[in-house]
PDB file of C-alpha atoms in Angstrom:
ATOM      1  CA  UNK J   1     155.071  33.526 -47.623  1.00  0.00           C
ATOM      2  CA  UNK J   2     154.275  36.784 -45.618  1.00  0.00           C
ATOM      3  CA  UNK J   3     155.585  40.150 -46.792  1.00  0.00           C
ATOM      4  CA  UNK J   4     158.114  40.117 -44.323  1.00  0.00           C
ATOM      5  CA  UNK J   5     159.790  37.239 -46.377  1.00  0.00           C
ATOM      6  CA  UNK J   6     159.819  38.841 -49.474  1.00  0.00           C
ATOM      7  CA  UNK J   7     161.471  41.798 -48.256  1.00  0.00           C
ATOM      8  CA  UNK J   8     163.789  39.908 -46.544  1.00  0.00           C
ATOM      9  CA  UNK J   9     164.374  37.598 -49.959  1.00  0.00           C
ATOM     10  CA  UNK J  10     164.860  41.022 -51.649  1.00  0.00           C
ATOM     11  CA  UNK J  11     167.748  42.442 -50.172  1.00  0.00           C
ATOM     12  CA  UNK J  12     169.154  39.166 -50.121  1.00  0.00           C
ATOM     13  CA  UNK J  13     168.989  39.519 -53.824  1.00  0.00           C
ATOM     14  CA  UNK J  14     170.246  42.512 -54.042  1.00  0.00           C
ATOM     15  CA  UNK J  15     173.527  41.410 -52.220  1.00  0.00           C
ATOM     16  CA  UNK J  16     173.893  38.278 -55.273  1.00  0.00           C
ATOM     17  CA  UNK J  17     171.989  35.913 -52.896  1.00  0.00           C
ATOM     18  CA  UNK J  18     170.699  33.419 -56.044  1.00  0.00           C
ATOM     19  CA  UNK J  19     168.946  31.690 -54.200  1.00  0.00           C
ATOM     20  CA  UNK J  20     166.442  34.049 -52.525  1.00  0.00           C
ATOM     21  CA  UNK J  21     165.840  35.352 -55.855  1.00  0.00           C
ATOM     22  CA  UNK J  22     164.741  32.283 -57.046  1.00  0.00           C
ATOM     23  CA  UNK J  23     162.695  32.116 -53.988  1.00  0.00           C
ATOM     24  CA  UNK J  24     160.861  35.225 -55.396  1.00  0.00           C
ATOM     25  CA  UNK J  25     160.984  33.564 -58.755  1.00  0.00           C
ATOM     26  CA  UNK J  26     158.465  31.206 -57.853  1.00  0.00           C
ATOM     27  CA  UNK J  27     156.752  33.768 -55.612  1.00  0.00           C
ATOM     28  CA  UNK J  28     155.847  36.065 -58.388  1.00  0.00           C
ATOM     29  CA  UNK J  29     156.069  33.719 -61.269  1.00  0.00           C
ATOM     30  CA  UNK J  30     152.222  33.587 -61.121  1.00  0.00           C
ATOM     31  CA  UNK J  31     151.414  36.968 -60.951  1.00  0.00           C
ATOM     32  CA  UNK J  32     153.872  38.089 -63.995  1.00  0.00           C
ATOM     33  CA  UNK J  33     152.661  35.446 -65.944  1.00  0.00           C
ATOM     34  CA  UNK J  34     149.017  36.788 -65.618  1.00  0.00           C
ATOM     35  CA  UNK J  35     150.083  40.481 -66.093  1.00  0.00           C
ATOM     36  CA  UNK J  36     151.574  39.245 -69.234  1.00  0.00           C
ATOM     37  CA  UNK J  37     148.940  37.192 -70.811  1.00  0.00           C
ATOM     38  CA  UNK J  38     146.411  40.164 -70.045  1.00  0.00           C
ATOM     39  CA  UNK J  39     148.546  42.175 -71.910  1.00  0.00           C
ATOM     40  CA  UNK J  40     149.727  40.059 -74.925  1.00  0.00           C
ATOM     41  CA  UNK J  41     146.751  38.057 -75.051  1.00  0.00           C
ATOM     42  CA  UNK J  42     149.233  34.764 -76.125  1.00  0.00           C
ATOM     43  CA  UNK J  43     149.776  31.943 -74.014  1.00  0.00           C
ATOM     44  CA  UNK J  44     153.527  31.547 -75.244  1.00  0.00           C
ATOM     45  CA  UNK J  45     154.425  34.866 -75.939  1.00  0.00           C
ATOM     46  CA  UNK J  46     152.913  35.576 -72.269  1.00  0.00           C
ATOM     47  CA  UNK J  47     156.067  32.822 -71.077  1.00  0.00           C
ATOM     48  CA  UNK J  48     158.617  34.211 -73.278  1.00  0.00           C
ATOM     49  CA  UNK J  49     158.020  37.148 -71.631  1.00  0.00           C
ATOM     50  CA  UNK J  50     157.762  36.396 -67.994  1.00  0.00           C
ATOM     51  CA  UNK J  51     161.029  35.002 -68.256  1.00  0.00           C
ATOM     52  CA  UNK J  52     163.025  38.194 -69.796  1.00  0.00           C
ATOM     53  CA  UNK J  53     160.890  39.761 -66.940  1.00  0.00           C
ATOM     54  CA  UNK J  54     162.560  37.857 -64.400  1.00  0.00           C
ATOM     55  CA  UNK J  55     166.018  38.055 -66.062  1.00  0.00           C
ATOM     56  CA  UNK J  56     165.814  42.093 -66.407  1.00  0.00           C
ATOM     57  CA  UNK J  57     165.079  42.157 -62.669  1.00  0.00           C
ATOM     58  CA  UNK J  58     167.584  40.599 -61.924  1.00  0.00           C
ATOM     59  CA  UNK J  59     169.800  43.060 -63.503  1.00  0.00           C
ATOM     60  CA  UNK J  60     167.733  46.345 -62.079  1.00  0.00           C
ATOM     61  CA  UNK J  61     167.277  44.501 -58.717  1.00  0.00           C
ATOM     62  CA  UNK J  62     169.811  47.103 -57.285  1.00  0.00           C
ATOM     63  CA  UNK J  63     168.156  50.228 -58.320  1.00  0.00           C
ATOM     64  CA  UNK J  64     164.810  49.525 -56.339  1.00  0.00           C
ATOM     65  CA  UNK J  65     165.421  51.500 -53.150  1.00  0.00           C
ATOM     66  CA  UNK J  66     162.106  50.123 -51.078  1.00  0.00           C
ATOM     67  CA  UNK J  67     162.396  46.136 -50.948  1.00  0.00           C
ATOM     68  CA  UNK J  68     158.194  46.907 -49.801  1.00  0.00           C
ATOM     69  CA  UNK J  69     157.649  47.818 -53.757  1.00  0.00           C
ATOM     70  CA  UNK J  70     159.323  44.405 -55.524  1.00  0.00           C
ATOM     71  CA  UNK J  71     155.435  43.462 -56.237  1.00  0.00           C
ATOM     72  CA  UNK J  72     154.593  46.588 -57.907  1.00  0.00           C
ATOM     73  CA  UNK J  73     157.771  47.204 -59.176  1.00  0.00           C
ATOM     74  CA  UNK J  74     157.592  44.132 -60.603  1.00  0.00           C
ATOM     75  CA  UNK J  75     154.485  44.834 -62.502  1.00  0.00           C
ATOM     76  CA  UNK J  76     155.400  47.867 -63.896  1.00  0.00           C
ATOM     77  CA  UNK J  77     158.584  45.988 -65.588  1.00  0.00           C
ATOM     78  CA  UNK J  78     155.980  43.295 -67.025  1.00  0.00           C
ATOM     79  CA  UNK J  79     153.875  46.118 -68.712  1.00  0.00           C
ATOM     80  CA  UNK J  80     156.498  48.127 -70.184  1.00  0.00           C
ATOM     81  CA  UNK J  81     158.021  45.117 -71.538  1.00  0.00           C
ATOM     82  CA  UNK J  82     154.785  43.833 -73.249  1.00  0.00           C
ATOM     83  CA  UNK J  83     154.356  47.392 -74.429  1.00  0.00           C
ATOM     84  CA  UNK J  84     157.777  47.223 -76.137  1.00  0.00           C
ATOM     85  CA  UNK J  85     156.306  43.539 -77.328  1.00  0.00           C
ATOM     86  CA  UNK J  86     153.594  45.095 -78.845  1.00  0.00           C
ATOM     87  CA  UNK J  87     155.093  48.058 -80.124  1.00  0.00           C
ATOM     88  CA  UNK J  88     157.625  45.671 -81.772  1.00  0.00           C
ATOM     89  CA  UNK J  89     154.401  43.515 -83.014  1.00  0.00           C
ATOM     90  CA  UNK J  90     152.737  46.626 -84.416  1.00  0.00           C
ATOM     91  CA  UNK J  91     155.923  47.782 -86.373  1.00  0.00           C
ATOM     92  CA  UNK J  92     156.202  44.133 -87.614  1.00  0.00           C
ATOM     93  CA  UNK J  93     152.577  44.581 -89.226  1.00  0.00           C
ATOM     94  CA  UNK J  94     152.155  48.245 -89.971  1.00  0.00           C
ATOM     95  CA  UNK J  95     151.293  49.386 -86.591  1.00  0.00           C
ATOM     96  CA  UNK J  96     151.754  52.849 -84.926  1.00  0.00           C
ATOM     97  CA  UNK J  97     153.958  52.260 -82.113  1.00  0.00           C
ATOM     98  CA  UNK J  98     153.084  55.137 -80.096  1.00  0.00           C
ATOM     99  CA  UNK J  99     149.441  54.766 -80.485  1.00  0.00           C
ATOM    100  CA  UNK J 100     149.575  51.406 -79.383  1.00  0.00           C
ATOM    101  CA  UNK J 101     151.974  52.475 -76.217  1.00  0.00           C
ATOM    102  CA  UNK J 102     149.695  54.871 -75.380  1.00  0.00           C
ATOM    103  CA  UNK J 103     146.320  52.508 -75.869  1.00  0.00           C
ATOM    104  CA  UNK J 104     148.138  49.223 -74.321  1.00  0.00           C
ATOM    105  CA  UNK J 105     148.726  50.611 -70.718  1.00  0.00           C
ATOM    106  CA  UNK J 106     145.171  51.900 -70.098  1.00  0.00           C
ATOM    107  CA  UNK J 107     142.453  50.387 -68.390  1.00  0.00           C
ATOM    108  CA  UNK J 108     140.692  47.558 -69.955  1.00  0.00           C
ATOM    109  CA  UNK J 109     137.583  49.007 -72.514  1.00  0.00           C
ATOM    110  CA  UNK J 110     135.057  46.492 -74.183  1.00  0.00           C
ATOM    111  CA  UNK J 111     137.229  45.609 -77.263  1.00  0.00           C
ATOM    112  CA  UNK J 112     139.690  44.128 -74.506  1.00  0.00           C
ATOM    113  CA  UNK J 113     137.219  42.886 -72.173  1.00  0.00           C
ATOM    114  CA  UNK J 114     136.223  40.557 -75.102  1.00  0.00           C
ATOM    115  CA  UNK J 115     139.970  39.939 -76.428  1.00  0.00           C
ATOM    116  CA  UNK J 116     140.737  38.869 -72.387  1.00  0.00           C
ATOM    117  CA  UNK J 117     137.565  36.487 -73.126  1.00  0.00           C
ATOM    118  CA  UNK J 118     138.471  34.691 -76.121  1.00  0.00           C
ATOM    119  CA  UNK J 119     142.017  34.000 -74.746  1.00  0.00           C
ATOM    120  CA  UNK J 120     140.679  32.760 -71.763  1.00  0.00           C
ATOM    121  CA  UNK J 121     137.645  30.587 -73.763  1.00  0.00           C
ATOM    122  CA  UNK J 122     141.140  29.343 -75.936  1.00  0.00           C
ATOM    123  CA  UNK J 123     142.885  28.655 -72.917  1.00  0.00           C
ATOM    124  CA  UNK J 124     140.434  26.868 -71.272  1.00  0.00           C
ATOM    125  CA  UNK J 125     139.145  25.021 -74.227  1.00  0.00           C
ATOM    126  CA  UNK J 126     142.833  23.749 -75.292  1.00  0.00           C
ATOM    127  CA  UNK J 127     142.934  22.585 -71.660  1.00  0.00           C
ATOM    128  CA  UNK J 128     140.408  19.854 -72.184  1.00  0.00           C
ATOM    129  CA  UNK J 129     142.585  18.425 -75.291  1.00  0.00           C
ATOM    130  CA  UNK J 130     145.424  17.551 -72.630  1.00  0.00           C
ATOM    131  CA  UNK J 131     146.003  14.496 -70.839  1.00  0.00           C
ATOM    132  CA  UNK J 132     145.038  14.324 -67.185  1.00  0.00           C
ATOM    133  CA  UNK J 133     148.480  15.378 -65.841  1.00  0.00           C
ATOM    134  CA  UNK J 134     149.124  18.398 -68.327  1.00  0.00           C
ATOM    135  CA  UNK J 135     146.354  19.472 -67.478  1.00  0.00           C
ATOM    136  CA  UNK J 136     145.596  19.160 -63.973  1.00  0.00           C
ATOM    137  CA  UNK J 137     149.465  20.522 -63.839  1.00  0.00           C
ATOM    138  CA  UNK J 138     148.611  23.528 -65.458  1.00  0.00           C
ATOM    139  CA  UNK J 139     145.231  24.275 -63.769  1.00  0.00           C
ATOM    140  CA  UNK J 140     147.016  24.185 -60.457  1.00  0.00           C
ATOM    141  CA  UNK J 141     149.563  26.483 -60.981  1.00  0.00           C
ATOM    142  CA  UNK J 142     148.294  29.275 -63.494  1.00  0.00           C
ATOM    143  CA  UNK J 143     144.121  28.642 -62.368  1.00  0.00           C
ATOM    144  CA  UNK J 144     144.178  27.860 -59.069  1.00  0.00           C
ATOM    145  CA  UNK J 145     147.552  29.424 -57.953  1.00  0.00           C
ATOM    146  CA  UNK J 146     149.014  27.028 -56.053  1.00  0.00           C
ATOM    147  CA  UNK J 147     152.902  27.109 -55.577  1.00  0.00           C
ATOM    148  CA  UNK J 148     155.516  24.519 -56.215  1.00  0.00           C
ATOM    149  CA  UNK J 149     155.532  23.752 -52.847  1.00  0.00           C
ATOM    150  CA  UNK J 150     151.844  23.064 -52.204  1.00  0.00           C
ATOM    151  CA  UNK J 151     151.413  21.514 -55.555  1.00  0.00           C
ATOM    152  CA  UNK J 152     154.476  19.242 -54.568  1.00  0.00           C
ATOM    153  CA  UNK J 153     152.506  18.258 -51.393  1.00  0.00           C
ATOM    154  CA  UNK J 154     149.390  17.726 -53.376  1.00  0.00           C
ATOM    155  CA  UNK J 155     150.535  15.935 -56.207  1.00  0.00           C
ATOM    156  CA  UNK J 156     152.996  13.926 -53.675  1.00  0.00           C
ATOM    157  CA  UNK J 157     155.662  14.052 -56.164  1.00  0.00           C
ATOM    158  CA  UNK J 158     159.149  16.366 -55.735  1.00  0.00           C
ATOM    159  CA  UNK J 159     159.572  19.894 -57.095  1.00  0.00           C
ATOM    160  CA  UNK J 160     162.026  19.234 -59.527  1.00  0.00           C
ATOM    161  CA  UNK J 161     159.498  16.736 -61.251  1.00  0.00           C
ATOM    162  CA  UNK J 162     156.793  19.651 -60.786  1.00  0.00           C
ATOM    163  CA  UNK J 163     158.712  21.773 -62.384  1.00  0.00           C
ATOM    164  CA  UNK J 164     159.304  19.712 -65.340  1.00  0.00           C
ATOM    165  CA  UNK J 165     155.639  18.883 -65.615  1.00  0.00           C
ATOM    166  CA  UNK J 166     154.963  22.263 -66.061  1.00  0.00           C
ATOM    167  CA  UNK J 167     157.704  23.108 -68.681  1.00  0.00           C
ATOM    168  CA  UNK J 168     156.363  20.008 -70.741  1.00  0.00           C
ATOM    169  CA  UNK J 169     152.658  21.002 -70.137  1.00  0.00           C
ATOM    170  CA  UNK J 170     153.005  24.514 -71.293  1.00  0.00           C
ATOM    171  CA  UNK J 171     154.483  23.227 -74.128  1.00  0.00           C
ATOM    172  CA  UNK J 172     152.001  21.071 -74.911  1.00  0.00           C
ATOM    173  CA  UNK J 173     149.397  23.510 -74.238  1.00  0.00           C
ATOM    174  CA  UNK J 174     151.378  25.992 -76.784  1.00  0.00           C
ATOM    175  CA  UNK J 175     151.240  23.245 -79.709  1.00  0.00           C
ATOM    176  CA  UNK J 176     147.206  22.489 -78.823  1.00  0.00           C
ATOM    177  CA  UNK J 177     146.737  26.334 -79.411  1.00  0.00           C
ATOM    178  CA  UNK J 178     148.599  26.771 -82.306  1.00  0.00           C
ATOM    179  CA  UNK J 179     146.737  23.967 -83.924  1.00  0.00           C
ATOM    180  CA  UNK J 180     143.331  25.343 -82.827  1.00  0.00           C
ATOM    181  CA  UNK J 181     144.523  29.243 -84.443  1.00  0.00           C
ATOM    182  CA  UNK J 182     145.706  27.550 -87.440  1.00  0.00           C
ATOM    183  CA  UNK J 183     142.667  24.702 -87.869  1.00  0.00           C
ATOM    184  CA  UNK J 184     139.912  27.769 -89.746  1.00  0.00           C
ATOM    185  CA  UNK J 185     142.673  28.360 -92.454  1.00  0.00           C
ATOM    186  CA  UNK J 186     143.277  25.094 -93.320  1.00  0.00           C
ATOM    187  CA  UNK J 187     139.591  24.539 -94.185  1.00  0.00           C
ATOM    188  CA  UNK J 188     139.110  26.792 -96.849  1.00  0.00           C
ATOM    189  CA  UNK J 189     142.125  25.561 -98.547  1.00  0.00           C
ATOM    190  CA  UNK J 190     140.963  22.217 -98.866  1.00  0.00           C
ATOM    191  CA  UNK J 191     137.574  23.388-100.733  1.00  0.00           C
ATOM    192  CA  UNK J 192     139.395  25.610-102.965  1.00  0.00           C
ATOM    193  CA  UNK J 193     141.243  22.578-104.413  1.00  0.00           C
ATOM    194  CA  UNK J 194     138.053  20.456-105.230  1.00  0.00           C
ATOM    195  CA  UNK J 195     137.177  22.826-107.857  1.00  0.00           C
ATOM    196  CA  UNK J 196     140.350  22.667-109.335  1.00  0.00           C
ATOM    197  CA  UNK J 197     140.925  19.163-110.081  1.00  0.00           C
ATOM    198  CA  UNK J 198     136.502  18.592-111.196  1.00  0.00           C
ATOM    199  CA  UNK J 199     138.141  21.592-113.810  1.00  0.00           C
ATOM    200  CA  UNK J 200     140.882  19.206-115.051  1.00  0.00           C
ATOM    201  CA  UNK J 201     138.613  15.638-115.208  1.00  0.00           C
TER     202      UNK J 201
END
């Protein structure tokens, strides 16, 4: 899709076409999604939030005047919003909001370089626990950046089934995390309860 078709798409959108917004939907889907993982460093937070990205420009559609700056406009919408995330994070933990507002939107240091790493290393690891579809699914769209339509030519198989394969997939990918954040917890608990019942034999 050239850039002439997204502006087009644009102020299609802006006039309640649904359609051409989904078009940009699955245009941009990748990017935001990247944007948002960078930012929140959580594979399912990082969907969460591409979503309410989508849905609040959908609503603020009609205040960008230049159709040329959806891409960047876009972006700027996905940071704030994982700012806000984060802020709301932070307060939920004993966090300074403001410092991390005015820490979250600057440029990447060493502390984040290596926080980008590990989610990526997690990522990429929790990959390799999924079946063959999930994962070459997943790798297609978010690694590779392919779009629905060339990953329905690829994978021969309709959209709507692509589509579905990646919900499912994600999901998938979510639980194989969560059980890989939560597995170095569980461990210690086990050998504090050997102790316990030697103490009562």
């Amino acid at each position: 899709m050239s850039w002439n078709e997204v502006t087009v798409l644009v102020d299609k959108a802006k006039q309640g076409d649904r359609q051409a917004y989904g078009e940009l939907v699955v245009r941009f889907q990748n990017a935001v999604f990247a944007t948002a993982l960078s930012r929140v460093h959580d594979v399912g937070e990082a969907q969460e939030l591409t979503q309410d990205v989508f849905v609040h420009a959908m609503r603020k559609l009609a205040q960008l005047r230049d159709a040329r700056c959806f891409a960047g406009w876009l972006r700027q919408i996905t940071i704030r919003m994982a700012i806000n995330r984060l802020s709301r994070r932070g307060l939920a933990h004993g966090g300074d909001p403001e410092m991390l507002e005015n820490t979250a939107d600057k440029s990447a240091g060493p502390v984040e370089d290596l926080e980008r790493a590990e989610s990526r290393r997690k990522v990429h690891a929790g990959l390799q626990h999924l079946k063959p579809m999930d994962r070459e699914t997943l790798e297609a769209f978010y690694i590779r950046g392919r779009t629905l339509k060339q990953m329905s030519r690829e994978f021969d198989t309709p959209i709507g089934t692509i589509k579905r394969r990646l919900h499912v997939a994600r999901l998938r990918l979510k639980e194989v995390l969560e059980v890989s954040d939560a597995a170095p917890a569980a461990t210690p608990l086990r050998r504090k309860k050997r102790p316990m019942a030697m103490a009562g034999v």
